[in-house]
Rosetta silent file (secondary structure, phi, psi, omega in degrees, C-alpha in Angstrom):
SEQUENCE: MSDVRHVLVLPDREAAEEVAQALGERFGVDDEPRVIRDALAGEDDAEDAQWLVVVEDPEAQMDGAALDAFVADWDGWREAY
SCORE:     score description
SCORE:     0.000 S_00000001
   1 L     0.000  156.572 -159.230  -12.819    7.290   61.573 S_00000001
   2 L  -100.553  155.557  157.111  -11.801    5.923   64.964 S_00000001
   3 L   -58.901  148.922  169.110  -13.163    7.378   68.282 S_00000001
   4 E  -111.700  137.063  165.757  -11.706   10.179   69.975 S_00000001
   5 E  -124.637  127.576  179.602  -11.458   10.763   73.620 S_00000001
   6 E  -109.402  120.369  177.369  -10.160   14.225   74.575 S_00000001
   7 E  -106.583  108.770  178.284   -9.030   14.601   78.134 S_00000001
   8 E   -74.903  110.944  176.926   -9.123   18.473   79.306 S_00000001
   9 E  -106.772  129.849 -161.597   -6.565   18.585   82.243 S_00000001
  10 E  -127.332  163.290 -161.654   -7.545   21.627   84.550 S_00000001
  11 L   -80.620  -44.390 -172.967   -5.716   23.130   87.840 S_00000001
  12 L  -149.523  171.191  173.336   -8.844   22.725   90.110 S_00000001
  13 H   -42.406  -59.196 -176.233  -12.548   21.530   90.630 S_00000001
  14 H   -50.316  -35.946  175.164  -13.926   24.832   89.794 S_00000001
  15 H   -97.479    1.990  164.639  -12.419   25.235   86.462 S_00000001
  16 H   -88.033  -33.997  166.291  -12.929   21.805   85.450 S_00000001
  17 H   -54.178  -41.102 -172.948  -16.920   22.187   86.387 S_00000001
  18 H   -82.669  -17.173 -177.234  -16.781   25.491   84.321 S_00000001
  19 H   -80.321  -54.408 -154.169  -15.114   23.708   81.356 S_00000001
  20 H   -62.555  -49.894  174.122  -17.516   20.870   81.558 S_00000001
  21 H   -38.412  -64.079 -178.930  -20.446   23.288   81.654 S_00000001
  22 H   -61.079  -31.557 -170.238  -19.133   25.574   78.650 S_00000001
  23 H   -59.446  -25.640 -168.975  -18.181   22.866   76.509 S_00000001
  24 H   -63.451  -46.184 -169.256  -21.850   22.106   75.755 S_00000001
  25 H   -75.132  -33.694  179.128  -22.554   25.849   74.762 S_00000001
  26 H   -84.060  -27.257 -171.236  -19.116   26.359   72.673 S_00000001
  27 H  -117.971   -6.464 -161.788  -18.532   22.888   71.107 S_00000001
  28 L    56.034   37.976 -178.782  -22.233   21.477   71.212 S_00000001
  29 L   -79.142  118.517  179.734  -21.338   18.557   73.159 S_00000001
  30 L   -70.940  -43.738  173.983  -24.563   16.394   73.825 S_00000001
  31 L   -76.405  114.606 -178.194  -23.000   13.822   76.355 S_00000001
  32 L   -64.984  108.784 -176.450  -22.459   15.671   79.651 S_00000001
  33 L   -45.020  148.249 -178.647  -18.577   15.396   80.089 S_00000001
  34 E  -105.792  134.342  179.779  -17.229   13.451   83.050 S_00000001
  35 E   -97.448  106.241 -166.168  -15.293   15.118   85.602 S_00000001
  36 E  -121.900  154.352  175.101  -12.627   13.284   87.493 S_00000001
  37 E   -93.160  113.868  160.453  -10.138   14.006   90.289 S_00000001
  38 E  -108.293  114.434 -167.363   -6.816   12.721   89.360 S_00000001
  39 E   -91.766  139.299 -166.196   -4.395   12.715   92.149 S_00000001
  40 L   -87.124  138.655 -152.305   -0.729   13.120   91.028 S_00000001
  41 L   -62.989  136.434 -177.533    1.157    9.935   91.964 S_00000001
  42 L    60.470   37.218  174.046    2.269    9.537   95.706 S_00000001
  43 L  -119.420  105.219 -179.366    0.506   12.895   96.697 S_00000001
  44 L   -86.315  -34.598  164.486   -2.159   12.039   99.460 S_00000001
  45 L   -50.203  125.376 -171.294   -3.207   16.062   99.611 S_00000001
  46 L   -78.495   -4.640  167.430   -6.239   17.052   97.811 S_00000001
  47 L   -59.940  -41.188 -163.910   -4.189   20.211   96.767 S_00000001
  48 L   -87.643   69.110 -174.042   -1.933   18.004   94.841 S_00000001
  49 E  -134.225  162.339  138.845   -4.750   16.932   92.218 S_00000001
  50 E  -126.310  169.794 -176.825   -5.551   17.757   88.916 S_00000001
  51 E  -131.819  170.483 -157.406   -8.776   17.541   87.526 S_00000001
  52 E  -137.318  138.602 -166.518  -10.020   16.034   84.159 S_00000001
  53 E  -129.787  102.796  168.131  -12.801   16.966   81.933 S_00000001
  54 E   -87.946  115.601  175.986  -13.508   13.732   79.511 S_00000001
  55 E  -111.776  140.064 -163.043  -15.070   14.302   76.424 S_00000001
  56 E  -110.006  131.038 -167.606  -16.040   11.470   74.198 S_00000001
  57 E  -134.279   57.445 -165.972  -15.830   12.608   70.562 S_00000001
  58 L   -53.818  -15.188 -164.403  -17.018    9.385   68.525 S_00000001
  59 L  -106.222  -15.297 -157.123  -17.190   11.359   65.064 S_00000001
  60 L    27.169   47.807 -178.748  -14.054   12.895   65.707 S_00000001
  61 L   -74.356  -38.017 -161.467  -15.470   16.158   64.711 S_00000001
  62 L   -63.645  143.748 -177.414  -14.043   18.447   67.623 S_00000001
  63 L   -80.912  117.562  173.628  -11.408   20.898   66.472 S_00000001
  64 H   -62.500  -34.098 -175.981   -8.237   19.829   68.676 S_00000001
  65 H   -83.598  -15.131  168.430   -6.611   23.300   68.174 S_00000001
  66 H   -87.567  -29.464  163.094   -9.993   25.168   69.191 S_00000001
  67 H   -55.755  -61.034 -178.575  -10.199   22.719   72.025 S_00000001
  68 H   -35.057  -71.450  178.701   -6.607   23.639   72.914 S_00000001
  69 H   -47.536  -42.751  175.262   -7.498   27.335   72.968 S_00000001
  70 H   -80.847  -13.732  173.151  -10.550   26.999   74.995 S_00000001
  71 H   -89.242  -12.813  177.238   -9.034   25.037   77.711 S_00000001
  72 H   -72.447  -36.172  174.795   -6.334   27.480   77.778 S_00000001
  73 L   -56.345   -9.724  167.628   -8.525   29.917   79.342 S_00000001
  74 L  -127.929   33.867 -173.929   -8.501   28.202   82.298 S_00000001
  75 L    44.635   45.584  153.780   -4.717   27.259   82.465 S_00000001
  76 L  -123.204 -153.001 -161.561   -5.350   23.961   81.308 S_00000001
  77 E  -153.327  149.469  175.682   -4.345   21.707   78.453 S_00000001
  78 E  -103.592  137.498  155.528   -6.028   18.779   76.080 S_00000001
  79 E  -101.139  151.033  169.291   -4.803   15.404   75.643 S_00000001
  80 E  -121.117  159.862 -166.759   -6.224   13.356   73.069 S_00000001
  81 L  -145.360    0.000    0.000   -6.691    9.225   73.270 S_00000001
């Protein structure tokens, strides 16, 4: 199987930090997910940013549907790479 990277997109920093912390409890993530600010193109205002939680899934073992439902609780969504 190939390596999978899940990118969880959240509306604000607080939600992203909560998701990053809860991932370990809910999905048994060993490595701490990265929380990254993603400014929207052409916007300089800090309010115009999304926050990303990047989760490495080298064995492709995480259930995408479960991640979708999990991140939806914080008004976010998942993208897989």
